Tab-separated table of C-alpha atoms in Angstrom:
chain	number	residue	atom	x	y	z
A	1	MET	CA	-36.575	-65.448	18.003
A	2	TYR	CA	-38.777	-65.942	15.157
A	3	GLU	CA	-37.844	-63.717	11.958
A	4	ARG	CA	-40.757	-61.894	12.267
A	5	ASP	CA	-40.164	-60.656	15.658
A	6	GLU	CA	-37.089	-59.083	14.645
A	7	LEU	CA	-38.521	-57.128	11.694
A	8	ILE	CA	-41.361	-55.763	13.877
A	9	LEU	CA	-38.742	-54.905	16.182
A	10	LYS	CA	-36.835	-53.253	13.770
A	11	HIS	CA	-39.565	-51.666	12.629
A	12	ILE	CA	-40.543	-49.902	16.245
A	13	GLY	CA	-37.207	-49.410	16.706
A	14	LYS	CA	-37.076	-47.176	13.539
A	15	TYR	CA	-39.874	-45.320	13.919
A	16	GLY	CA	-39.757	-45.252	17.689
A	17	HIS	CA	-43.793	-45.527	17.607
A	18	SER	CA	-46.248	-47.752	16.244
A	19	VAL	CA	-49.346	-48.911	16.149
A	20	ARG	CA	-51.058	-52.670	15.785
A	21	ALA	CA	-52.788	-51.715	12.369
A	22	VAL	CA	-49.353	-50.676	10.842
A	23	ILE	CA	-47.735	-54.047	12.033
A	24	GLU	CA	-50.362	-55.739	9.987
A	25	LYS	CA	-50.285	-53.654	7.371
A	26	LEU	CA	-46.979	-54.721	7.213
A	27	PHE	CA	-46.029	-58.088	8.610
A	28	PHE	CA	-49.506	-59.716	8.820
A	29	ALA	CA	-51.176	-59.175	5.338
A	30	ASP	CA	-53.553	-57.310	7.837
A	31	ALA	CA	-54.168	-60.859	9.712
A	32	THR	CA	-54.235	-60.096	13.159
A	33	SER	CA	-51.207	-59.576	14.917
A	34	ASP	CA	-52.600	-60.305	18.968
A	35	HIS	CA	-50.756	-63.331	19.533
A	36	VAL	CA	-47.306	-61.977	18.524
A	37	LEU	CA	-47.724	-58.069	19.842
A	38	ASN	CA	-49.211	-60.111	23.191
A	39	ARG	CA	-45.899	-62.282	23.532
A	40	LEU	CA	-43.422	-59.547	22.979
A	41	VAL	CA	-45.041	-57.292	25.896
A	42	LYS	CA	-45.100	-60.096	27.787
A	43	GLU	CA	-41.438	-61.113	26.869
A	44	LYS	CA	-41.029	-56.869	27.717
A	45	ARG	CA	-39.607	-56.460	24.347
A	46	ILE	CA	-41.907	-53.388	23.741
A	47	VAL	CA	-44.113	-51.522	25.851
A	48	PRO	CA	-48.500	-50.667	24.735
A	49	ALA	CA	-48.874	-47.000	25.686
A	50	SER	CA	-52.318	-45.175	25.540
A	51	GLY	CA	-52.008	-41.253	24.276
A	52	ILE	CA	-54.061	-40.963	20.893
A	53	PRO	CA	-56.997	-39.510	20.911
A	54	GLY	CA	-60.054	-41.591	20.745
A	55	GLY	CA	-58.664	-43.773	22.840
A	56	MET	CA	-56.223	-46.221	20.729
A	57	SER	CA	-52.903	-47.278	22.203
A	58	TYR	CA	-49.329	-47.244	20.261
A	59	TYR	CA	-46.212	-49.720	20.593
A	60	ARG	CA	-43.000	-48.364	21.967
A	61	LEU	CA	-39.920	-50.909	22.625
A	62	SER	CA	-38.638	-50.860	26.092
A	63	LEU	CA	-35.460	-49.527	27.005
A	64	SER	CA	-34.197	-52.609	27.982
A	65	GLU	CA	-34.858	-53.643	24.340
A	66	ALA	CA	-33.437	-49.954	22.904
A	67	ARG	CA	-30.312	-49.813	24.826
A	68	ALA	CA	-29.802	-54.038	23.551
A	69	ARG	CA	-30.445	-52.342	20.011
A	70	SER	CA	-28.353	-49.584	20.324
A	71	VAL	CA	-31.803	-47.209	19.758
A	72	PRO	CA	-31.545	-43.811	20.678
A	73	GLU	CA	-33.497	-44.325	24.302
A	74	HIS	CA	-35.445	-40.906	23.522
A	75	ARG	CA	-37.359	-43.216	20.644
A	76	ALA	CA	-38.147	-46.132	23.610
A	77	ARG	CA	-39.923	-43.120	25.663
A	78	PRO	CA	-43.452	-42.105	25.522
A	79	LYS	CA	-44.231	-39.013	23.697
A	80	LYS	CA	-47.395	-36.889	23.561
A	81	GLY	CA	-48.435	-32.935	22.235
A	82	PRO	CA	-46.298	-32.229	18.912
A	83	ALA	CA	-43.799	-35.184	19.316
A	84	LEU	CA	-46.432	-37.607	19.375
A	85	ARG	CA	-48.349	-36.251	16.360
A	86	LEU	CA	-44.662	-35.815	14.557
A	87	VAL	CA	-43.789	-39.260	14.621
A	88	LEU	CA	-47.578	-40.761	13.815
A	89	GLN	CA	-47.741	-38.191	10.804
A	90	VAL	CA	-44.671	-39.821	9.930
A	91	LEU	CA	-45.052	-43.229	10.553
A	92	TRP	CA	-48.523	-42.714	8.258
A	93	PHE	CA	-47.165	-40.669	5.208
A	94	CYS	CA	-44.934	-43.727	4.916
A	95	CYS	CA	-46.584	-46.719	5.931
A	96	MET	CA	-49.972	-46.041	5.618
A	97	SER	CA	-49.415	-44.101	1.875
A	98	GLU	CA	-49.898	-46.381	-1.508
A	99	LYS	CA	-45.842	-45.564	-2.161
A	100	ASN	CA	-43.362	-47.903	-1.110
A	101	ARG	CA	-41.915	-45.374	1.880
A	102	THR	CA	-39.475	-45.807	4.327
A	103	LEU	CA	-37.952	-43.253	6.861
A	104	LEU	CA	-34.417	-43.165	6.798
A	105	ASP	CA	-31.469	-42.740	9.677
A	106	ARG	CA	-30.614	-39.906	10.602
A	107	LYS	CA	-26.955	-40.856	11.103
A	108	LYS	CA	-27.112	-41.916	7.027
A	109	ILE	CA	-28.585	-38.737	5.871
A	110	ARG	CA	-25.751	-36.639	7.621
A	111	GLU	CA	-23.378	-38.991	5.647
A	112	THR	CA	-24.838	-38.289	2.797
A	113	PHE	CA	-26.248	-35.067	2.369
A	114	GLY	CA	-23.688	-33.206	5.510
A	115	ASN	CA	-24.783	-31.579	7.999
A	116	GLY	CA	-26.280	-28.179	7.766
A	117	ASN	CA	-30.460	-26.751	8.190
A	118	GLY	CA	-32.666	-29.146	7.912
A	119	SER	CA	-30.705	-32.665	8.433
A	120	GLY	CA	-32.317	-33.379	11.876
A	121	LYS	CA	-35.924	-33.583	10.105
A	122	PRO	CA	-37.072	-36.830	9.143
A	123	HIS	CA	-36.483	-38.055	5.663
A	124	CYS	CA	-37.901	-40.916	4.048
A	125	ALA	CA	-36.761	-42.523	0.545
A	126	GLU	CA	-39.775	-43.382	-1.742
A	127	SER	CA	-39.150	-45.758	-4.743
A	128	ASP	CA	-41.532	-46.196	-7.828
A	129	GLY	CA	-39.997	-49.065	-9.657
A	130	GLU	CA	-36.752	-47.705	-11.161
A	131	GLN	CA	-36.942	-44.077	-9.451
A	132	SER	CA	-36.757	-42.925	-5.891
A	133	ILE	CA	-36.631	-39.879	-4.101
A	134	VAL	CA	-35.695	-38.679	-0.858
A	135	TYR	CA	-38.339	-36.228	1.252
A	136	ARG	CA	-37.416	-34.199	3.873
A	137	ILE	CA	-40.458	-33.953	6.162
A	138	TYR	CA	-42.055	-31.549	7.391
A	139	ALA	CA	-44.692	-31.147	9.797
A	140	PRO	CA	-46.492	-28.287	10.645
A	141	GLY	CA	-48.302	-28.148	13.540
A	142	PRO	CA	-52.549	-27.076	13.249
A	143	ASN	CA	-51.428	-23.740	14.986
A	144	SER	CA	-48.412	-23.078	12.876
A	145	ARG	CA	-48.091	-20.127	9.940
A	146	ASP	CA	-48.507	-20.721	6.497
A	147	ASP	CA	-45.960	-17.835	5.274
A	148	TYR	CA	-43.362	-19.185	8.138
A	149	LEU	CA	-43.452	-22.613	6.919
A	150	LEU	CA	-42.936	-21.293	3.137
A	151	LYS	CA	-39.868	-19.171	4.481
A	152	CYS	CA	-38.151	-21.768	5.854
A	153	LEU	CA	-38.637	-24.315	3.183
A	154	ARG	CA	-37.043	-21.399	0.560
A	155	SER	CA	-34.119	-21.073	3.310
A	156	ASP	CA	-33.852	-24.573	3.787
A	157	MET	CA	-33.456	-25.081	0.146
A	158	GLU	CA	-30.976	-22.380	-0.800
A	159	LYS	CA	-28.554	-23.704	2.134
A	160	GLY	CA	-28.984	-27.251	0.965
A	161	LEU	CA	-28.203	-25.527	-3.050
A	162	GLU	CA	-25.022	-24.301	-1.347
A	163	ARG	CA	-23.847	-27.814	-0.234
A	164	PRO	CA	-22.837	-29.424	-3.064
A	165	GLU	CA	-23.732	-32.915	-2.089
A	166	LEU	CA	-27.619	-31.818	-1.900
A	167	LYS	CA	-27.609	-29.349	-5.025
A	168	SER	CA	-26.927	-32.650	-7.304
A	169	TRP	CA	-29.716	-34.518	-5.761
A	170	ILE	CA	-31.919	-30.970	-5.988
A	171	GLU	CA	-31.555	-30.450	-9.376
A	172	ALA	CA	-31.799	-34.228	-10.430
A	173	GLY	CA	-35.229	-34.194	-8.972
A	174	ALA	CA	-34.398	-37.072	-6.667
A	175	PHE	CA	-34.429	-34.735	-3.414
A	176	ALA	CA	-37.493	-33.078	-2.486
A	177	PHE	CA	-39.856	-31.620	0.325
A	178	ALA	CA	-42.661	-33.319	1.869
A	179	VAL	CA	-45.031	-31.163	3.554
A	180	LEU	CA	-47.739	-33.178	5.495
A	181	VAL	CA	-51.059	-31.212	6.868
A	182	GLU	CA	-53.657	-32.404	8.724
A	183	THR	CA	-56.409	-31.249	6.577
A	184	PRO	CA	-57.969	-30.738	2.780
A	185	GLU	CA	-58.793	-26.933	3.302
A	186	ARG	CA	-54.936	-26.359	4.305
A	187	LYS	CA	-53.347	-28.402	1.232
A	188	GLU	CA	-55.256	-26.378	-0.989
A	189	LYS	CA	-54.370	-22.883	0.753
A	190	LEU	CA	-50.621	-24.352	0.645
A	191	LYS	CA	-50.825	-24.929	-2.813
A	192	ARG	CA	-52.004	-21.142	-3.495
A	193	LEU	CA	-49.837	-20.016	-1.693
A	194	ILE	CA	-46.845	-21.816	-3.030
A	195	SER	CA	-48.216	-20.543	-6.689
A	196	LYS	CA	-47.989	-17.418	-5.390
A	197	THR	CA	-44.947	-16.777	-4.070
A	198	GLY	CA	-43.056	-19.484	-6.441
A	199	PRO	CA	-41.292	-20.881	-8.323
A	200	TYR	CA	-39.430	-22.730	-5.803
A	201	GLU	CA	-35.777	-24.398	-6.572
A	202	ALA	CA	-37.080	-28.012	-5.275
A	203	ARG	CA	-40.529	-29.883	-5.421
A	204	ILE	CA	-42.504	-29.632	-2.529
A	205	TRP	CA	-45.138	-32.351	-2.131
A	206	ILE	CA	-47.874	-31.645	-0.205
A	207	GLU	CA	-49.878	-34.780	1.680
A	208	VAL	CA	-52.946	-34.895	4.208
A	209	VAL	CA	-51.762	-36.963	6.515
A	210	PRO	CA	-54.113	-37.197	9.832
A	211	GLY	CA	-53.125	-36.004	13.057
A	212	LEU	CA	-54.181	-36.358	16.705
A	213	SER	CA	-57.477	-34.802	16.120
A	214	ASN	CA	-58.205	-37.902	13.596
A	215	PHE	CA	-55.440	-40.557	13.112
A	216	ALA	CA	-57.678	-42.899	15.408
A	217	LEU	CA	-60.535	-42.118	13.103
A	218	GLU	CA	-58.713	-42.758	9.870
A	219	ILE	CA	-56.910	-46.139	11.344
A	220	ARG	CA	-60.195	-47.605	12.104
A	221	LYS	CA	-61.706	-46.223	8.693
A	222	ARG	CA	-59.805	-48.125	7.003
A	223	GLY	CA	-60.809	-51.554	8.698
A	224	MET	CA	-57.918	-52.262	9.853
A	225	GLU	CA	-57.795	-51.765	13.718
A	226	ARG	CA	-59.608	-54.421	15.148
A	227	SER	CA	-59.222	-54.404	18.906
A	228	ASP	CA	-56.845	-51.192	20.213
A	229	VAL	CA	-59.955	-49.609	21.953
A	230	ASN	CA	-59.771	-49.228	25.027
B	1	MET	CA	-46.343	-23.695	24.560
B	2	GLN	CA	-47.241	-25.364	20.916
B	3	PHE	CA	-50.729	-26.151	20.084
B	4	GLU	CA	-51.656	-29.019	19.694
B	5	VAL	CA	-55.344	-30.296	18.949
B	6	GLU	CA	-55.919	-33.364	21.278
B	7	VAL	CA	-59.566	-34.194	20.682
B	8	VAL	CA	-60.846	-36.461	18.197
B	9	LEU	CA	-62.606	-34.441	15.315
B	10	GLY	CA	-65.119	-36.401	13.458
B	11	ASN	CA	-65.365	-35.613	9.840
B	12	GLU	CA	-69.106	-33.577	11.029
B	13	VAL	CA	-67.113	-31.502	13.720
B	14	ARG	CA	-64.836	-31.247	10.201
B	15	ASP	CA	-67.254	-29.710	8.433
B	16	LEU	CA	-68.484	-27.381	10.789
B	17	ILE	CA	-64.861	-26.131	11.994
B	18	SER	CA	-63.853	-26.054	7.792
B	19	VAL	CA	-67.321	-23.873	7.240
B	20	LEU	CA	-66.524	-21.708	9.570
B	21	THR	CA	-62.470	-20.997	9.372
B	22	THR	CA	-63.562	-20.695	4.809
B	23	LYS	CA	-66.851	-20.129	4.163
B	24	VAL	CA	-68.764	-17.789	7.153
B	25	ARG	CA	-67.225	-15.158	10.026
B	26	VAL	CA	-69.547	-16.735	12.253
B	27	LEU	CA	-72.506	-18.846	13.302
B	28	SER	CA	-75.556	-18.621	15.839
B	29	ILE	CA	-76.410	-21.319	17.754
B	30	ARG	CA	-79.483	-21.834	16.097
B	31	GLN	CA	-77.640	-22.316	12.687
B	32	VAL	CA	-75.689	-24.844	13.943
B	33	PHE	CA	-78.505	-26.799	15.723
B	34	ARG	CA	-80.521	-26.594	12.179
B	35	THR	CA	-77.218	-27.549	10.565
B	36	TRP	CA	-75.610	-30.457	12.687
B	37	PRO	CA	-78.337	-30.928	15.321
B	38	LYS	CA	-75.976	-34.051	16.861
B	39	PHE	CA	-72.971	-31.085	17.931
B	40	LEU	CA	-74.665	-29.185	19.940
B	41	PRO	CA	-73.468	-31.097	23.034
B	42	ARG	CA	-70.441	-31.142	21.720
B	43	LEU	CA	-69.488	-27.291	21.116
B	44	SER	CA	-68.518	-26.527	24.836
B	45	ALA	CA	-65.618	-29.115	24.053
B	46	LEU	CA	-64.545	-27.692	20.906
B	47	GLU	CA	-64.133	-24.492	22.742
B	48	ARG	CA	-62.044	-26.133	25.525
B	49	ALA	CA	-59.912	-27.995	22.551
B	50	GLY	CA	-59.142	-24.154	21.276
B	51	LEU	CA	-60.806	-24.406	18.150
B	52	LEU	CA	-63.819	-22.508	18.453
B	53	PHE	CA	-65.184	-19.464	20.794
B	54	SER	CA	-68.194	-18.284	21.792
B	55	PHE	CA	-70.406	-15.040	22.368
B	56	THR	CA	-72.824	-13.387	22.744
B	57	ALA	CA	-74.882	-11.213	20.779
B	58	VAL	CA	-77.630	-8.604	20.405
B	59	THR	CA	-79.149	-8.985	16.495
B	60	HIS	CA	-81.897	-8.192	14.750
B	61	PRO	CA	-83.686	-11.847	15.127
B	62	GLU	CA	-83.378	-14.064	11.601
B	63	LEU	CA	-84.996	-13.126	8.648
B	64	ALA	CA	-86.003	-16.338	6.390
B	65	MET	CA	-83.930	-16.453	3.379
B	66	CYS	CA	-85.922	-18.113	1.205
B	67	CYS	CA	-84.425	-16.220	-2.238
B	68	PRO	CA	-82.782	-13.034	-3.250
B	69	VAL	CA	-84.619	-9.886	-3.400
B	70	VAL	CA	-82.164	-9.015	-6.591
B	71	ARG	CA	-81.268	-11.232	-9.041
B	72	TRP	CA	-79.253	-9.871	-11.637
B	73	LYS	CA	-77.159	-11.020	-14.611
B	74	LYS	CA	-74.707	-9.689	-17.530
B	75	GLY	CA	-77.580	-8.623	-20.299
B	76	ASP	CA	-80.054	-7.754	-17.963
B	77	ALA	CA	-81.896	-5.203	-17.579
B	78	LEU	CA	-81.028	-2.373	-15.307
B	79	PRO	CA	-82.878	-3.681	-11.372
B	80	ASP	CA	-85.391	-1.013	-10.199
B	81	PHE	CA	-83.015	0.205	-7.518
B	82	GLY	CA	-85.220	2.297	-5.744
B	83	LYS	CA	-88.195	-0.774	-4.921
B	84	VAL	CA	-84.630	-2.881	-3.961
B	85	SER	CA	-84.186	-0.640	-1.595
B	86	TYR	CA	-86.825	-0.334	0.216
B	87	VAL	CA	-87.533	-4.136	0.872
B	88	LEU	CA	-84.051	-4.201	2.395
B	89	ARG	CA	-85.082	-1.474	4.338
B	90	SER	CA	-88.373	-2.024	5.602
B	91	ARG	CA	-86.935	-5.751	7.173
B	92	TRP	CA	-85.870	-4.419	10.255
B	93	SER	CA	-88.012	-3.798	12.062
B	94	LEU	CA	-88.001	-6.208	15.118
B	95	PRO	CA	-85.943	-5.454	18.056
B	96	GLY	CA	-82.463	-6.913	18.652
B	97	VAL	CA	-82.371	-10.603	20.447
B	98	THR	CA	-79.772	-11.851	22.140
B	99	THR	CA	-77.833	-14.902	20.448
B	100	LYS	CA	-75.751	-16.831	21.679
B	101	CYS	CA	-72.292	-17.292	18.120
B	102	PHE	CA	-69.762	-19.069	17.493
B	103	ILE	CA	-66.696	-18.103	15.631
B	104	ALA	CA	-63.535	-20.141	14.588
B	105	SER	CA	-60.044	-19.783	16.293
B	106	ARG	CA	-57.039	-18.566	14.323
B	107	ALA	CA	-55.666	-21.733	15.361
B	108	ALA	CA	-58.846	-23.725	13.627
B	109	GLY	CA	-58.093	-21.048	10.923
B	110	ARG	CA	-54.682	-22.011	10.311
B	111	MET	CA	-55.599	-25.917	10.552
B	112	PHE	CA	-58.661	-25.593	8.259
B	113	GLY	CA	-56.521	-22.910	5.767
B	114	GLY	CA	-58.751	-20.808	6.461
B	115	ASN	CA	-59.277	-17.606	8.759
B	116	GLY	CA	-60.529	-17.281	12.601
B	117	GLY	CA	-60.053	-15.938	15.979
B	118	ARG	CA	-61.598	-11.983	14.545
B	119	TYR	CA	-64.336	-11.361	16.059
B	120	PRO	CA	-67.335	-9.389	14.209
B	121	ARG	CA	-67.258	-5.608	15.120
B	122	GLU	CA	-71.219	-4.843	16.892
B	123	SER	CA	-72.442	-3.247	13.971
B	124	GLU	CA	-71.259	-6.349	11.564
B	125	GLU	CA	-73.058	-8.927	13.696
B	126	THR	CA	-76.320	-8.966	12.563
B	127	HIS	CA	-75.068	-8.899	8.933
B	128	ASP	CA	-72.182	-11.924	9.375
B	129	ILE	CA	-75.314	-13.821	11.146
B	130	HIS	CA	-77.411	-13.563	7.977
B	131	LEU	CA	-74.752	-13.640	5.441
B	132	ALA	CA	-73.944	-17.274	7.360
B	133	ALA	CA	-77.876	-18.064	6.761
B	134	VAL	CA	-77.673	-17.313	3.033
B	135	TYR	CA	-74.234	-20.077	2.635
B	136	LEU	CA	-76.145	-22.561	4.532
B	137	ARG	CA	-79.155	-21.763	2.254
B	138	PHE	CA	-76.624	-22.332	-0.349
B	139	ARG	CA	-75.675	-26.031	0.839
B	140	ASP	CA	-79.306	-26.807	0.592
B	141	CYS	CA	-80.562	-25.862	-2.644
B	142	GLU	CA	-77.169	-25.519	-4.563
B	143	PRO	CA	-74.367	-27.453	-2.707
B	144	GLU	CA	-71.946	-27.014	-6.006
B	145	ALA	CA	-72.109	-23.111	-5.548
B	146	ALA	CA	-71.566	-23.881	-1.907
B	147	LYS	CA	-68.401	-25.729	-2.278
B	148	SER	CA	-67.311	-22.682	-4.302
B	149	TRP	CA	-68.280	-20.492	-2.135
B	150	ILE	CA	-65.535	-17.836	-1.250
B	151	HIS	CA	-65.820	-15.525	1.620
B	152	GLU	CA	-64.749	-11.973	1.788
B	153	ALA	CA	-61.655	-12.816	3.472
B	154	GLN	CA	-60.148	-14.771	1.213
B	155	ILE	CA	-61.069	-12.337	-1.176
B	156	LYS	CA	-59.463	-9.889	0.658
B	157	SER	CA	-56.150	-12.031	1.052
B	158	GLU	CA	-55.699	-12.980	-2.452
B	159	ARG	CA	-56.463	-9.697	-4.577
B	160	ARG	CA	-54.173	-6.798	-5.469
B	161	GLN	CA	-55.514	-3.861	-3.927
B	162	SER	CA	-56.182	-3.382	-0.189
B	163	ARG	CA	-58.755	-0.455	-1.209
B	164	GLY	CA	-62.719	-0.829	-3.137
B	165	LYS	CA	-65.320	-2.817	-3.014
B	166	LEU	CA	-65.304	-6.134	-1.370
B	167	PRO	CA	-68.103	-8.642	-2.124
B	168	ASP	CA	-69.211	-10.471	0.759
B	169	ALA	CA	-68.608	-13.778	-0.949
B	170	ILE	CA	-68.392	-15.214	-4.727
B	171	VAL	CA	-69.343	-18.533	-6.311
B	172	GLN	CA	-68.805	-20.381	-8.874
B	173	LYS	CA	-65.985	-17.311	-9.638
B	174	THR	CA	-68.575	-15.032	-11.269
B	175	ARG	CA	-71.054	-14.674	-9.164
B	176	VAL	CA	-71.298	-12.157	-6.532
B	177	ILE	CA	-73.367	-12.875	-2.918
B	178	GLU	CA	-74.188	-9.542	-0.994
B	179	PHE	CA	-76.233	-9.593	2.037
B	180	GLY	CA	-77.929	-6.110	2.055
B	181	GLY	CA	-78.362	-4.342	4.747
B	182	ALA	CA	-80.441	-1.346	4.851
B	183	TYR	CA	-78.596	-0.342	1.531
B	184	LYS	CA	-79.521	3.151	-0.386
B	185	LYS	CA	-80.513	3.169	-3.437
B	186	ALA	CA	-77.246	4.975	-4.446
B	187	LYS	CA	-75.405	2.425	-2.528
B	188	LEU	CA	-76.724	-0.294	-4.779
B	189	ALA	CA	-76.518	1.477	-8.267
B	190	ALA	CA	-73.026	1.739	-7.029
B	191	PHE	CA	-72.762	-2.036	-5.992
B	192	HIS	CA	-74.277	-2.796	-9.351
B	193	LYS	CA	-71.536	-0.271	-11.499
B	194	TYR	CA	-68.682	-2.750	-9.356
B	195	CYS	CA	-70.029	-5.771	-10.253
B	196	GLU	CA	-71.028	-5.071	-13.917
B	197	ALA	CA	-67.539	-3.236	-14.397
B	198	LYS	CA	-66.132	-6.505	-13.074
B	199	GLY	CA	-68.234	-8.546	-15.361
B	200	PHE	CA	-69.659	-10.546	-12.262
B	201	ASP	CA	-73.517	-11.508	-12.409
B	202	TYR	CA	-75.195	-10.910	-8.827
B	203	GLU	CA	-77.317	-11.991	-5.914
B	204	VAL	CA	-78.391	-9.481	-3.272
B	205	TRP	CA	-80.225	-11.668	-0.444
């Protein structure tokens, strides 16, 4: 097996789902990946699936490949609705932003920060030269209440500060809370609410990331998607 | 069950929903047609997706919004409220017509960081449609001011006191925009007093 195949399978296993444009950005320097993805599909190592509005398909590991790699089976199952949105938003936040970010393994997170409120949320590491920061990711749904989100953030921060292993990271500014929203208008509103209800003990980073309603459009806008459209 | 938007929302549809959630409370079908003509056929899809709600209102036919009835800036002379009141009260001369209108849903309001899910009261329908017309006029003629348009729902949620005069909109932080119904002279004088005390310029349309 090619080394690149291994990297692609690891990537899909880690994020649960991935799309052609992301795979091409990460492993093909934006060149076409058709030949490799088609071969992996033919070998039944990955499975294409539809479900992203706008006629875009995504890839997940086949169940046999997930078992062979000890990847939790739920990651290899097709997702829809909020679960699919969360996977795509985390994928975009980690792989399509200009920053160098990678999703962290849940087991590693529990080992480092212990079990507690919010430890089941996705976490990612961002490195910028010598500085690096771990983000706990919140991806509120389109109909979720902002005041409730801020209440959860504050509660998770307070509980986190009670745990010495997390407290030292928060105080050093190496642990922050990322909120992924779908629209710039919501980002502005959240910023206003945060400054009104703050100060908060930890840094809150708000980023606009496409959701189900515009994921396909944003991918195409970037000119990276070529032939995933049904 | 959790709410998800599983339809594609292009930039222009987003613009329409953003206007309905952050700038105005209601848009009539004519206003949608004038501003986003391509999206008229998609409105029912947006309704099915739970982002918009439609309803039929009986309102005064939409008046042409060309310029404000009165414009006042700090340092200007006191307007002639009697004359302004006469103009405002004499323009409601036609019988009501049925108009299809749209509001944003509460979910759309949350998604776009604004407000939604509140149907205008019967007494507000004509006012809200005309205020939307004023906003659309700003979009065409003063796009920068339109960008800074703050709707009364946002003013209400961000101000400290819950009572007192609530302007229809504020643009560029210091300019109050009011759509004038059949305002009497005394109401105009009270409105002027409020703006003067707060240090606002104003326009009554």
